[in-house]
Backbone as a ProteinNet text record, in pm:
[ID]
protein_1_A
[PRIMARY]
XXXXXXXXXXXXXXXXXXXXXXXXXXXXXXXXXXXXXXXXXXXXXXXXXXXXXXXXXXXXXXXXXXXXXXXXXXXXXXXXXXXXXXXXXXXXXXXXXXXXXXXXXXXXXXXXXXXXXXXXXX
[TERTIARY]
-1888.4	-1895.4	-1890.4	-1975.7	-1966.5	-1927.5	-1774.7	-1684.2	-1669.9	-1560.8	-1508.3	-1342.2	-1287.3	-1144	-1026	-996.3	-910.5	-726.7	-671.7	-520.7	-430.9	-339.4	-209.3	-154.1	-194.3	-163	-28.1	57.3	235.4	229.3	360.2	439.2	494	460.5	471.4	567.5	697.6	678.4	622.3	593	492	524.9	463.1	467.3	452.2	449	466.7	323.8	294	171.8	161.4	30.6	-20.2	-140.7	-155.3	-286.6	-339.9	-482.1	-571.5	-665.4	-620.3	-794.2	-849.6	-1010.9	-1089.7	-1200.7	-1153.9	-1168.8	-1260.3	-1388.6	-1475.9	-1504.2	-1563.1	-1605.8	-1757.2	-1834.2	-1953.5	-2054.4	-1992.8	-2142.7	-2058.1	-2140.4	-2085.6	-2069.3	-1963	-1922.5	-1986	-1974.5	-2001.6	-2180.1	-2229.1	-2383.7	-2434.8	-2334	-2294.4	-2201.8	-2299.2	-2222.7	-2065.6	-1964.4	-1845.5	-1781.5	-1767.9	-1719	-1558.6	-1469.5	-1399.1	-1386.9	-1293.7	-1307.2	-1202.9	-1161.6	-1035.7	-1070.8	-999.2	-1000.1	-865.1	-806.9	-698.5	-730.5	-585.9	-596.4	-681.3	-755.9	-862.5	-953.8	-1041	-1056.3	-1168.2	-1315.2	-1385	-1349.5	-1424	-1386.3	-1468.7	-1432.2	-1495.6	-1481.7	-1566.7	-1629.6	-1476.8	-1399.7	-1373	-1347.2	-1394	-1444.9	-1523.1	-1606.4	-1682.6	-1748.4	-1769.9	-1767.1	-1974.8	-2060.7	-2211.2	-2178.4	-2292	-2270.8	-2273.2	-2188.5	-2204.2	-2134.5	-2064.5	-1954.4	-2009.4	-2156.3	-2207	-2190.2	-2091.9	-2051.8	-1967.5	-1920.6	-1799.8	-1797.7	-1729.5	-1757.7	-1618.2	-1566.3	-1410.4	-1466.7	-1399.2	-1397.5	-1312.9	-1307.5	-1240.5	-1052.2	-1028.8	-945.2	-824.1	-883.2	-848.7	-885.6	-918.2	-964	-852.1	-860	-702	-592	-625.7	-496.1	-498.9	-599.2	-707.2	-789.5	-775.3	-862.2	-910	-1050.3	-1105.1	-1173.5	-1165.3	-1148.4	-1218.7	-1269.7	-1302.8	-1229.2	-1210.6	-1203	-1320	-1404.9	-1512.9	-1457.9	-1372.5	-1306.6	-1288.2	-1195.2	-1123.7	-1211	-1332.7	-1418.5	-1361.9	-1325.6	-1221.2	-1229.3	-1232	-1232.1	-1142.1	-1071.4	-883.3	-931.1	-870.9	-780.5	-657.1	-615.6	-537.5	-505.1	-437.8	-348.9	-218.5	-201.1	-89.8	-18.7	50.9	93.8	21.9	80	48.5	105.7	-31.8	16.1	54	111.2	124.8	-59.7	-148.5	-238	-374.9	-240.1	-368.7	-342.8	-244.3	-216.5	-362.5	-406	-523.7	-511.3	-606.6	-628.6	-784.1	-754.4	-860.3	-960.2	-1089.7	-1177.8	-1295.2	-1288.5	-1426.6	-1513.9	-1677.6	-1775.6	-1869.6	-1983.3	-2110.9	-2167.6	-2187.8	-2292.9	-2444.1	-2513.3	-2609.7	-2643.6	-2592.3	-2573.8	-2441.3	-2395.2	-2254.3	-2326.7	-2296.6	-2306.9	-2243	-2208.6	-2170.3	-2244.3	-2194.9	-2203	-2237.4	-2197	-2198.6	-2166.9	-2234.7	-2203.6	-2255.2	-2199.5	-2231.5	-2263.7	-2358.1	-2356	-2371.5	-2300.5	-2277	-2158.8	-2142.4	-1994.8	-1876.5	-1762.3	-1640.1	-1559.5	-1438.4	-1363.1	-1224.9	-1139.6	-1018.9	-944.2	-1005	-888.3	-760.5	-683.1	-568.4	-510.6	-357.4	-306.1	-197.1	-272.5	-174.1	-90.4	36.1	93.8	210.6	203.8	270.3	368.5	513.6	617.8	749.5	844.9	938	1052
988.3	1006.7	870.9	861.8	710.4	731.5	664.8	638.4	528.8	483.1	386.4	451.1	373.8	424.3	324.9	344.8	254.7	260.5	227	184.2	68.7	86.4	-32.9	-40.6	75	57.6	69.1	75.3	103.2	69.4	71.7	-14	-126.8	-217.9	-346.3	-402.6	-499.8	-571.3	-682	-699.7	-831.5	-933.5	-1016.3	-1097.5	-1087.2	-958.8	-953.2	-925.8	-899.6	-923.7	-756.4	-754.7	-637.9	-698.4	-575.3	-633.8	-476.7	-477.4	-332.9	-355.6	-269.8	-220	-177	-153.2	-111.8	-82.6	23.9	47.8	104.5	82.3	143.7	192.6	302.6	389.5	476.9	457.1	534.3	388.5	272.2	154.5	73.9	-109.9	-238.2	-296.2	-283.6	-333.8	-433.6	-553.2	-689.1	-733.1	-611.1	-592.6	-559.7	-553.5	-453.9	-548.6	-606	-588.8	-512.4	-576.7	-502	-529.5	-409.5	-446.6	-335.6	-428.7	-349	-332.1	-179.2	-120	-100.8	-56.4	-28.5	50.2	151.7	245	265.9	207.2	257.2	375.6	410.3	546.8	547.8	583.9	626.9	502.7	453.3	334.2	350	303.4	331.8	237.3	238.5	227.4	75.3	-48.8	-166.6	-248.2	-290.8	-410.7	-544.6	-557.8	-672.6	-778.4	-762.4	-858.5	-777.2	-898.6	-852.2	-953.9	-934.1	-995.1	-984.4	-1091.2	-1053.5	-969.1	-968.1	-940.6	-1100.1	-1089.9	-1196.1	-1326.7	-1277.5	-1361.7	-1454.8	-1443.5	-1573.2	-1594	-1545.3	-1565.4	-1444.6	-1479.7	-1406.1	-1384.3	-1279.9	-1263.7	-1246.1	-1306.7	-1239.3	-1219.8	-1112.6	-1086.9	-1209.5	-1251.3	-1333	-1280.7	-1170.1	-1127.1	-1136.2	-1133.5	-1168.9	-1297	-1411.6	-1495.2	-1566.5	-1634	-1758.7	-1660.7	-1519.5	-1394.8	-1336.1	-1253.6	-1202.6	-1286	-1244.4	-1298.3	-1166.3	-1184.1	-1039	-1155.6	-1103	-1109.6	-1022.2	-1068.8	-932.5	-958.6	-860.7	-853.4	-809.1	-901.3	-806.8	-725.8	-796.2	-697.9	-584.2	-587.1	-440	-382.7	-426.4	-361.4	-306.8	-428.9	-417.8	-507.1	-425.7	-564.7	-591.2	-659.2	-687.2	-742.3	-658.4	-778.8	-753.8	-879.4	-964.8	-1000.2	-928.6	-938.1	-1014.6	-1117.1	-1197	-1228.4	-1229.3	-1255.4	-1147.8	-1055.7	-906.9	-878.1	-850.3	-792.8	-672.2	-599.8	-452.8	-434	-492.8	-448.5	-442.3	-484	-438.7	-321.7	-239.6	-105.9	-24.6	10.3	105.5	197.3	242.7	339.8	240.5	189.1	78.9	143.8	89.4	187.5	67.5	98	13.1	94.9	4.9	102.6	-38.6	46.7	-94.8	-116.8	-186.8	-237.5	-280.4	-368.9	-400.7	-511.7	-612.5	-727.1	-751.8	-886.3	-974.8	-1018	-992.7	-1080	-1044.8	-1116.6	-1039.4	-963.8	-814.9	-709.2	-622.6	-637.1	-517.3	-433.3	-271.4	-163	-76.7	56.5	125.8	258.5	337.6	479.6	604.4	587.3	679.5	740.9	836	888.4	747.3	856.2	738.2	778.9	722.9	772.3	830.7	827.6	854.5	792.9	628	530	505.1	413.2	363.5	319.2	395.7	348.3	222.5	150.9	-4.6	11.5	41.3	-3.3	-86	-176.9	-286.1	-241	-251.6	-191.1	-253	-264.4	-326.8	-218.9
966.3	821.7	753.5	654.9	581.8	441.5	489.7	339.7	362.4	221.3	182.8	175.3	199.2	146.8	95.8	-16.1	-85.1	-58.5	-40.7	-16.4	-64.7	-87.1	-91.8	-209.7	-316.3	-474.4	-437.2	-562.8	-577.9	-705.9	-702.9	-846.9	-808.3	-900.3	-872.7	-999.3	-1027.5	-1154.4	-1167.7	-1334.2	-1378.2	-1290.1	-1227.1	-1199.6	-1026.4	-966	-895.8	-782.2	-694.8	-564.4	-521.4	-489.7	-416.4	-309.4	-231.1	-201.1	-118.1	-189.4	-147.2	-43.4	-17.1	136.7	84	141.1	81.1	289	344.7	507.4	450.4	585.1	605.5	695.5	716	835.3	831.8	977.5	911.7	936.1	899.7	861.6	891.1	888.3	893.3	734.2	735.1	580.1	535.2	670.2	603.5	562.6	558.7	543.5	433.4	355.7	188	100.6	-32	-119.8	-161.4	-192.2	-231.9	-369.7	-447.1	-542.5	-519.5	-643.5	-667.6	-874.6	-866.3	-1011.9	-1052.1	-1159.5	-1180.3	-1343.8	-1364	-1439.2	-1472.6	-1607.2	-1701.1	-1798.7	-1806.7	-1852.9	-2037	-2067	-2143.4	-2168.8	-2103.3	-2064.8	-1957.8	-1984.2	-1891.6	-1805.9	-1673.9	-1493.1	-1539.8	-1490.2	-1514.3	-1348.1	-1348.5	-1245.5	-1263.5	-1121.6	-1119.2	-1076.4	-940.1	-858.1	-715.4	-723.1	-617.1	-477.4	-397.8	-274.8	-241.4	-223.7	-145.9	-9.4	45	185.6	274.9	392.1	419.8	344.2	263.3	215.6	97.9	125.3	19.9	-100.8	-146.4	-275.6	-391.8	-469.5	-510.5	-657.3	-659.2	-853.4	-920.4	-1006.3	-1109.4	-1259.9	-1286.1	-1447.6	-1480.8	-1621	-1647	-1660.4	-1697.2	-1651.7	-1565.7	-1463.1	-1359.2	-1277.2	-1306.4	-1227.9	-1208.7	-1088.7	-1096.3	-1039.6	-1043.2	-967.9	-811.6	-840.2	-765.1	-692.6	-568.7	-452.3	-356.9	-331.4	-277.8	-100.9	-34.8	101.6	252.8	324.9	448.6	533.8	603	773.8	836.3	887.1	984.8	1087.6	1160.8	1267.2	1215.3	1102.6	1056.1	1012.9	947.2	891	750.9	686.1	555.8	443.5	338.8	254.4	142.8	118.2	87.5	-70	-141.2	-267.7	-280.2	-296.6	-296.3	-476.8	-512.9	-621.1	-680.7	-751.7	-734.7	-925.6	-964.4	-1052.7	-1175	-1059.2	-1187.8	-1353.1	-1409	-1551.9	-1600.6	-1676.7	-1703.5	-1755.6	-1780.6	-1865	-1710	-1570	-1514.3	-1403.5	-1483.2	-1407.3	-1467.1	-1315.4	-1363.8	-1176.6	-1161.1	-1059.5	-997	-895.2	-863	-716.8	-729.7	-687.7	-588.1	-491.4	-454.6	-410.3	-352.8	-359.4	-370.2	-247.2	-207.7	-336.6	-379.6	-462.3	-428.1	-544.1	-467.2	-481.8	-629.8	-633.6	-680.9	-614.7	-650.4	-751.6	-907.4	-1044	-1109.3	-1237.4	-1363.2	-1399.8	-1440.8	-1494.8	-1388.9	-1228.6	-1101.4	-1163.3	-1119	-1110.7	-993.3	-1011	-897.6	-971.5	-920.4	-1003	-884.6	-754.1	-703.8	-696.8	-602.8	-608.1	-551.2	-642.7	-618.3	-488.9	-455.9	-351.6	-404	-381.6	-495.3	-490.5	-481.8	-529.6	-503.5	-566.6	-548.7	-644.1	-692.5	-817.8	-836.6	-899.2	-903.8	-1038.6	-1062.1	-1173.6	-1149.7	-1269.4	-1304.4	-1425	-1420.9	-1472.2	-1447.5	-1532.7	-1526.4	-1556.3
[MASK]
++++++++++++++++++++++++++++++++++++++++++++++++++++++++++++++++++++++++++++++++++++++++++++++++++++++++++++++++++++++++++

């Protein structure tokens, strides 16, 4: 079966580190565009970083840049962000999913997976 599957959300406080999987099964990840999403509550689902295939290059919202670091494992067939000096404004329910180009303004318009909820709370 070819999914994606997202992991590692929690509660975190400000200031504090996460870091998400994003496992694949079914295909070779590292052959695929990766983005990841994140969706706060009433708040459409937004692009915020994303990985080429093959590593060649990398994308951050401004948002998040300087925090966030997105990452593979070919072995694992995985692809990691890496969350660090968390804000409350970036608790959302975070989502990855192949893309088809690493740029500003990635999207995806197929089905989602059911994510992983990151909140940031004190």
């Amino acid at each position: 079966q070819v999914q994606l599957v997202e992991s590692g959300g929690g509660l975190v406080q400000p200031g504090g580190s996460l870091r998400l999987s994003c496992a694949a099964s079914g295909f070779t990840l590292d052959y695929y565009s990766v983005g990841w999403f994140r969706q706060a509550p009433g708040q459409e689902r937004e692009g915020v970083v994303c990985i080429s295939s093959s590593n060649r290059s990398t994308y951050y919202a401004k948002s998040v840049k300087g925090r966030f670091a997105i990452s593979r494992d070919i072995a694992r067939n995985t692809v990691y962000l890496q969350m660090n000096s968390l804000k409350p404004e970036d608790t959302a329910v975070y989502y990855c999913a192949n893309i088809l180009l690493c740029e500003s303004g990635f999207s995806y318009r197929g089905s989602w997976g059911q994510g992983t909820q990151v909140t940031v709370s004190s």
